[in-house]
Short mmCIF file of C-alpha atoms in Angstrom, two decimals:
data_model
loop_
_atom_site.label_atom_id
_atom_site.label_comp_id
_atom_site.label_asym_id
_atom_site.label_seq_id
_atom_site.Cartn_x
_atom_site.Cartn_y
_atom_site.Cartn_z
CA MET A 248 -65.35 26.43 24.95
CA ASP A 249 -62.76 27.01 22.23
CA PHE A 250 -62.84 23.65 20.34
CA ARG A 251 -60.13 24.69 17.88
CA ARG A 252 -57.70 25.35 20.73
CA LEU A 253 -58.68 22.02 22.33
CA ARG A 254 -58.08 20.09 19.07
CA PHE A 255 -54.69 21.75 18.69
CA ALA A 256 -53.75 20.81 22.25
CA ASN A 257 -54.81 17.23 21.63
CA ARG A 258 -52.72 17.02 18.46
CA ARG A 259 -49.71 18.42 20.31
CA TYR A 260 -50.30 15.96 23.16
CA ARG A 261 -50.37 13.02 20.69
CA ARG A 262 -47.10 14.18 19.11
CA TYR A 263 -45.44 14.34 22.51
CA LEU A 264 -46.85 10.92 23.38
CA LEU A 265 -45.51 9.36 20.17
CA LEU A 266 -42.13 11.02 20.72
CA GLY A 267 -42.07 9.66 24.27
CA PHE A 268 -42.82 6.14 23.05
CA ALA A 269 -40.07 6.42 20.44
CA LEU A 270 -37.55 7.57 23.05
CA ILE A 271 -38.51 4.72 25.38
CA LEU A 272 -38.12 2.19 22.55
CA LEU A 273 -34.70 3.61 21.64
CA LEU A 274 -33.63 3.45 25.29
CA LEU A 275 -34.75 -0.19 25.55
CA MET A 276 -32.76 -1.07 22.44
CA ILE A 277 -29.65 0.58 23.87
CA LEU A 278 -30.08 -1.18 27.20
CA SER A 279 -30.57 -4.51 25.46
CA ARG A 280 -27.36 -4.01 23.48
CA CYS A 281 -25.46 -3.07 26.64
CA GLN A 282 -26.75 -6.15 28.44
CA GLN A 283 -25.44 -8.33 25.64
CA GLY A 284 -22.03 -6.85 26.37
CA THR A 285 -20.58 -7.90 23.02
CA PRO A 286 -19.98 -5.71 19.98
CA TYR A 287 -20.22 -7.79 16.81
CA TYR A 288 -17.91 -7.70 13.81
CA SER A 289 -19.04 -8.76 10.36
CA ALA A 290 -16.60 -9.73 7.63
CA ALA A 291 -16.07 -7.05 5.01
CA GLU A 292 -14.70 -9.55 2.49
CA ASP A 293 -13.60 -13.15 2.16
CA TYR A 294 -10.48 -14.20 4.03
CA ALA A 295 -7.64 -15.25 1.71
CA PRO A 296 -5.34 -18.02 2.98
CA GLN A 297 -2.28 -15.83 2.48
CA ALA A 298 -3.78 -12.99 4.51
CA PHE A 299 -4.96 -14.90 7.60
CA ASP A 300 -2.77 -15.06 10.72
CA ASP A 301 -1.15 -18.51 10.58
CA LEU A 302 -0.67 -18.87 14.34
CA LEU A 303 -4.34 -18.16 14.99
CA LEU A 304 -5.27 -20.52 12.17
CA GLY A 305 -3.26 -23.32 13.75
CA GLN A 306 -5.15 -22.89 17.03
CA LEU A 307 -8.47 -22.90 15.19
CA PHE A 308 -7.60 -26.09 13.33
CA THR A 309 -6.73 -27.67 16.68
CA VAL A 310 -10.33 -27.08 17.80
CA GLU A 311 -11.59 -29.37 15.03
CA VAL A 312 -8.98 -32.01 15.85
CA GLU A 313 -9.65 -32.06 19.60
CA GLN A 314 -13.30 -31.06 20.00
CA ASP A 315 -15.12 -32.71 17.08
CA ILE A 316 -16.67 -29.58 15.66
CA SER A 317 -16.00 -27.58 12.53
CA TRP A 318 -13.09 -25.21 13.11
CA ARG A 319 -14.90 -22.79 10.82
CA ALA A 320 -17.95 -22.57 13.12
CA VAL A 321 -15.85 -21.76 16.18
CA ALA A 322 -13.73 -19.34 14.15
CA ALA A 323 -16.88 -17.55 13.00
CA VAL A 324 -17.98 -16.93 16.59
CA TYR A 325 -14.50 -15.85 17.66
CA LEU A 326 -14.08 -13.43 14.74
CA ALA A 327 -17.57 -11.99 15.23
CA GLN A 328 -16.89 -11.26 18.91
CA THR A 329 -13.24 -10.16 18.77
CA PRO A 330 -11.97 -6.80 17.49
CA PRO A 331 -9.62 -7.25 14.53
CA ASP A 332 -6.71 -5.55 16.28
CA VAL A 333 -6.63 -8.03 19.18
CA ARG A 334 -7.32 -11.30 17.38
CA GLY A 335 -4.77 -13.92 18.32
CA GLN A 336 -3.25 -11.67 20.99
CA GLU A 337 -5.04 -13.14 24.02
CA ASP A 338 -2.91 -14.43 26.90
CA ASP A 339 -4.77 -17.74 26.76
CA LEU A 340 -6.09 -18.15 23.24
CA PRO A 341 -7.11 -21.84 23.62
CA ALA A 342 -9.28 -20.88 26.60
CA ARG A 343 -10.90 -18.07 24.61
CA LEU A 344 -11.65 -20.45 21.74
CA ALA A 345 -13.09 -22.94 24.23
CA GLU A 346 -15.48 -20.21 25.40
CA CYS A 347 -16.59 -19.67 21.81
CA ARG A 348 -16.99 -23.41 21.35
CA ALA A 349 -19.22 -23.58 24.44
CA LEU A 350 -21.68 -21.14 22.86
CA LEU A 351 -22.46 -23.59 20.05
CA PRO A 352 -24.39 -26.86 19.90
CA LEU A 353 -22.42 -30.09 20.01
CA GLU A 354 -22.61 -30.47 16.23
CA GLY A 355 -21.65 -27.93 13.62
CA PRO A 356 -24.06 -26.32 11.14
CA ALA A 357 -25.78 -28.49 8.55
CA GLU A 358 -25.34 -27.70 4.87
CA GLY A 359 -27.32 -24.60 3.91
CA GLN A 360 -28.48 -23.91 7.48
CA ALA A 361 -25.55 -21.95 8.90
CA ARG A 362 -27.43 -18.70 9.41
CA ASP A 363 -30.24 -20.35 11.41
CA TYR A 364 -27.61 -22.33 13.33
CA PHE A 365 -25.78 -19.21 14.51
CA ARG A 366 -28.98 -17.27 15.20
CA ALA A 367 -30.27 -20.10 17.40
CA ALA A 368 -27.03 -20.10 19.38
CA LEU A 369 -26.27 -16.36 19.56
CA GLY A 370 -29.45 -14.46 18.80
CA LYS A 371 -30.08 -12.42 15.67
CA PRO A 372 -27.35 -9.72 15.82
CA GLY A 373 -24.61 -12.03 17.01
CA GLY A 374 -25.79 -14.88 14.82
CA ASP A 375 -25.81 -12.78 11.68
CA ALA A 376 -22.31 -11.46 12.44
CA ALA A 377 -21.02 -15.00 12.99
CA TRP A 378 -22.73 -16.19 9.82
CA SER A 379 -21.01 -13.39 7.89
CA GLN A 380 -17.64 -14.55 9.22
CA TYR A 381 -18.51 -18.17 8.48
CA VAL A 382 -19.20 -17.37 4.83
CA ALA A 383 -15.99 -15.33 4.58
CA LEU A 384 -13.94 -18.34 5.75
CA ASN A 385 -15.09 -20.49 2.84
CA GLN A 386 -11.87 -20.29 0.80
CA ILE A 387 -9.65 -21.26 3.72
CA ASP A 388 -11.97 -24.15 4.53
CA ARG A 389 -11.77 -25.35 0.91
CA VAL A 390 -8.00 -25.49 1.24
CA PHE A 391 -8.19 -27.26 4.61
CA GLN A 392 -10.84 -29.90 4.01
CA GLY A 393 -10.37 -33.20 2.22
CA LYS A 394 -6.56 -33.29 2.25
CA GLN A 395 -4.01 -35.78 3.54
CA PHE A 396 -0.51 -35.59 4.98
CA PRO A 397 2.11 -36.00 2.22
CA LEU A 398 4.22 -38.70 3.94
CA PRO A 399 3.23 -42.08 5.40
CA LEU A 400 2.18 -41.63 9.02
CA ASP A 401 4.43 -44.49 10.11
CA ALA A 402 7.50 -43.03 8.39
CA ASN A 403 10.40 -41.51 10.30
CA PHE A 404 9.92 -37.76 9.92
CA ASP A 405 9.98 -34.51 11.86
CA TYR A 406 9.17 -30.89 11.06
CA ALA A 407 8.74 -27.49 12.67
CA ASP A 408 7.40 -24.09 11.65
CA SER A 409 10.21 -22.58 9.59
CA TRP A 410 8.03 -20.10 7.71
CA GLN A 411 9.90 -16.93 6.71
CA GLN A 412 13.14 -18.03 8.34
CA SER A 413 16.29 -16.69 6.75
CA ARG A 414 17.93 -18.56 3.87
CA THR A 415 21.18 -17.50 2.20
CA PHE A 416 21.79 -19.81 -0.77
CA GLY A 417 21.05 -17.86 -3.93
CA GLY A 418 20.96 -14.60 -1.98
CA ASP A 419 19.25 -13.44 1.20
CA ARG A 420 15.67 -14.66 1.17
CA GLN A 421 12.94 -16.01 3.42
CA HIS A 422 11.73 -19.59 3.57
CA GLU A 423 8.45 -20.09 1.71
CA GLY A 424 7.40 -23.49 2.94
CA CYS A 425 7.80 -26.21 5.52
CA ASP A 426 10.71 -28.67 5.58
CA ILE A 427 9.64 -32.19 6.58
CA MET A 428 12.86 -33.96 7.52
CA ALA A 429 12.66 -37.65 6.58
CA ASP A 430 14.73 -40.62 5.53
CA GLN A 431 16.06 -40.72 1.99
CA GLY A 432 13.61 -42.45 -0.29
CA THR A 433 10.50 -41.99 1.89
CA PRO A 434 7.42 -42.03 -0.39
CA ILE A 435 5.69 -38.72 -1.09
CA TYR A 436 1.96 -38.65 -1.81
CA ALA A 437 -0.30 -35.96 -3.24
CA VAL A 438 -2.14 -34.12 -0.49
CA CYS A 439 -5.01 -33.58 -2.94
CA GLY A 440 -5.92 -33.98 -6.57
CA GLY A 441 -4.79 -31.60 -9.28
CA VAL A 442 -2.81 -31.15 -12.47
CA VAL A 443 0.98 -31.42 -12.69
CA THR A 444 2.02 -28.04 -14.09
CA LYS A 445 5.73 -28.15 -13.25
CA LYS A 446 8.22 -31.01 -13.25
CA GLY A 447 12.00 -30.90 -13.47
CA TRP A 448 15.06 -29.26 -12.02
CA LEU A 449 15.30 -25.99 -10.11
CA THR A 450 18.52 -24.67 -8.65
CA LEU A 451 16.89 -24.07 -5.27
CA GLY A 452 14.35 -26.89 -5.31
CA GLY A 453 16.28 -29.66 -7.03
CA TRP A 454 13.94 -32.21 -8.59
CA ARG A 455 10.51 -30.72 -7.91
CA LEU A 456 6.82 -30.99 -8.77
CA GLY A 457 4.18 -28.27 -8.93
CA ILE A 458 0.52 -29.28 -8.81
CA GLN A 459 -2.36 -26.87 -9.36
CA SER A 460 -5.47 -27.93 -7.44
CA GLU A 461 -9.13 -27.10 -7.88
CA ASP A 462 -9.06 -25.32 -4.50
CA GLY A 463 -7.02 -22.56 -6.15
CA VAL A 464 -3.73 -23.49 -4.47
CA TYR A 465 -0.47 -24.43 -6.17
CA TYR A 466 1.25 -27.22 -4.20
CA TYR A 467 5.03 -27.39 -4.41
CA TYR A 468 7.06 -30.54 -3.61
CA ALA A 469 10.85 -30.07 -3.73
CA HIS A 470 14.22 -31.83 -3.22
CA LEU A 471 12.93 -35.18 -4.51
CA SER A 472 15.38 -38.03 -5.08
CA ALA A 473 13.18 -39.52 -7.82
CA TYR A 474 9.73 -39.20 -9.39
CA ALA A 475 6.99 -41.81 -9.46
CA GLN A 476 7.28 -43.85 -12.64
CA GLY A 477 5.41 -42.40 -15.60
CA LEU A 478 4.47 -39.08 -13.97
CA GLU A 479 4.63 -36.21 -16.48
CA GLU A 480 3.64 -32.56 -16.81
CA GLY A 481 -0.02 -32.24 -17.75
CA ASP A 482 -1.02 -35.40 -15.86
CA THR A 483 -3.98 -35.31 -13.52
CA VAL A 484 -3.19 -36.80 -10.12
CA GLN A 485 -5.51 -37.97 -7.39
CA LYS A 486 -5.32 -37.43 -3.66
CA GLY A 487 -2.98 -40.01 -2.17
CA GLN A 488 -1.25 -40.82 -5.46
CA LEU A 489 2.48 -41.54 -5.29
CA LEU A 490 4.45 -38.56 -6.59
CA GLY A 491 8.05 -39.43 -5.80
CA TYR A 492 10.53 -39.91 -2.99
CA VAL A 493 12.25 -37.75 -0.38
CA GLY A 494 15.75 -36.66 -1.32
CA ASP A 495 18.46 -34.05 -0.89
CA THR A 496 18.66 -32.56 -4.38
CA GLY A 497 19.17 -28.88 -5.16
CA TYR A 498 21.36 -25.90 -4.36
CA GLY A 499 23.43 -26.26 -7.52
CA PRO A 500 23.37 -27.30 -11.17
CA GLU A 501 21.20 -30.18 -12.33
CA GLY A 502 21.93 -33.37 -10.42
CA THR A 503 23.42 -31.68 -7.33
CA SER A 504 22.70 -33.53 -4.09
CA GLY A 505 24.07 -33.85 -0.57
CA GLN A 506 24.09 -30.14 0.26
CA PHE A 507 21.66 -30.68 3.15
CA ALA A 508 19.86 -33.47 5.01
CA PRO A 509 17.09 -35.31 3.10
CA HIS A 510 13.71 -33.67 3.44
CA LEU A 511 10.56 -32.70 1.59
CA HIS A 512 10.14 -28.98 1.12
CA PHE A 513 6.36 -28.54 0.98
CA GLY A 514 4.98 -25.20 -0.17
CA MET A 515 1.51 -23.76 -0.74
CA TYR A 516 0.88 -20.77 -3.03
CA ALA A 517 -2.20 -18.72 -3.78
CA ASP A 518 -2.81 -16.56 -6.87
CA SER A 519 -1.76 -19.28 -9.34
CA GLY A 520 1.54 -19.84 -7.57
CA GLN A 521 2.44 -16.18 -7.04
CA THR A 522 1.84 -15.74 -3.30
CA ALA A 523 3.21 -18.17 -0.72
CA PHE A 524 1.46 -18.77 2.61
CA ASN A 525 2.43 -20.87 5.59
CA SER A 526 1.75 -24.58 5.07
CA TYR A 527 2.71 -25.55 8.63
CA PRO A 528 -0.72 -25.20 10.33
CA TYR A 529 -2.33 -27.19 7.52
CA LEU A 530 0.26 -29.96 7.73
CA LYS A 531 -0.07 -30.25 11.52
CA ALA A 532 -3.85 -30.47 11.31
CA TRP A 533 -3.85 -32.97 8.42
CA GLN A 534 -1.42 -35.17 10.32
CA ALA A 535 -3.41 -34.94 13.57
CA LEU A 536 -6.73 -35.68 11.85
CA ALA A 537 -5.20 -38.68 10.05
CA LEU A 538 -3.78 -40.04 13.31
CA LYS A 539 -7.11 -39.52 15.02
CA ASP A 540 -8.91 -41.32 12.22
CA THR A 541 -6.45 -44.21 12.47
CA ASP A 542 -6.93 -44.47 16.24
CA GLU A 543 -10.71 -44.56 15.86
CA LYS A 544 -10.65 -47.44 13.39
#
């Protein structure tokens, strides 16, 4: 018997056996992925408030208002399971978000346990992708959380999404805020704490205030009829502090009023006041959460 030839055949047989096992393992992994039926999308970078689709954001905020779970958790699942080019384009977006909500436990993730939370709900690949999205939504969540609506909830006011609508005074331009129509003299309160960096007259904004907050956003309040007594540039204000009163000032030299109906122009700017983003979905959610909190008391 030729033992050298036999040893060579055995070595070749073992190589083929190992290769077969490797191919079977690869096939099982592919089948498992196909059975999951969901490609997962991780966030490449943090989402900036000015770069996120405002209509989608409004629907996500509504989830927190209506379903008692962190909007950010549901958003993380939705973003991880939805290709970037179709996000927000579904025929029935609320139903799609409800499906994402149903994949999660009743309560949102505890502090510092988000990754385990998503893995427990979605498995390791899906959970890690959702966790990546959850982390990337941190800046938007900082802007959203802990704020209040700028007018009294029992005041007479109305507003709609007028973001980027055409304006002509001072030249053709697009609207960079949300106009909250209200009675003359309605109190205006700070939506959050910050430092007053701008106070005084602007041709477009009339008597206005600019407040830089720790969340990185510059909050702009315009067309005031009067300021709160003693408020000056450089002052630190607290959430809920009286800032001034609704008016109709602006669109002319200092002191001009009556060029339009009384309202508060409320704007939000990223990049130290350089880049405007739509304040409407934030306002609607802050108002709804405040009303819900009032009803529950």
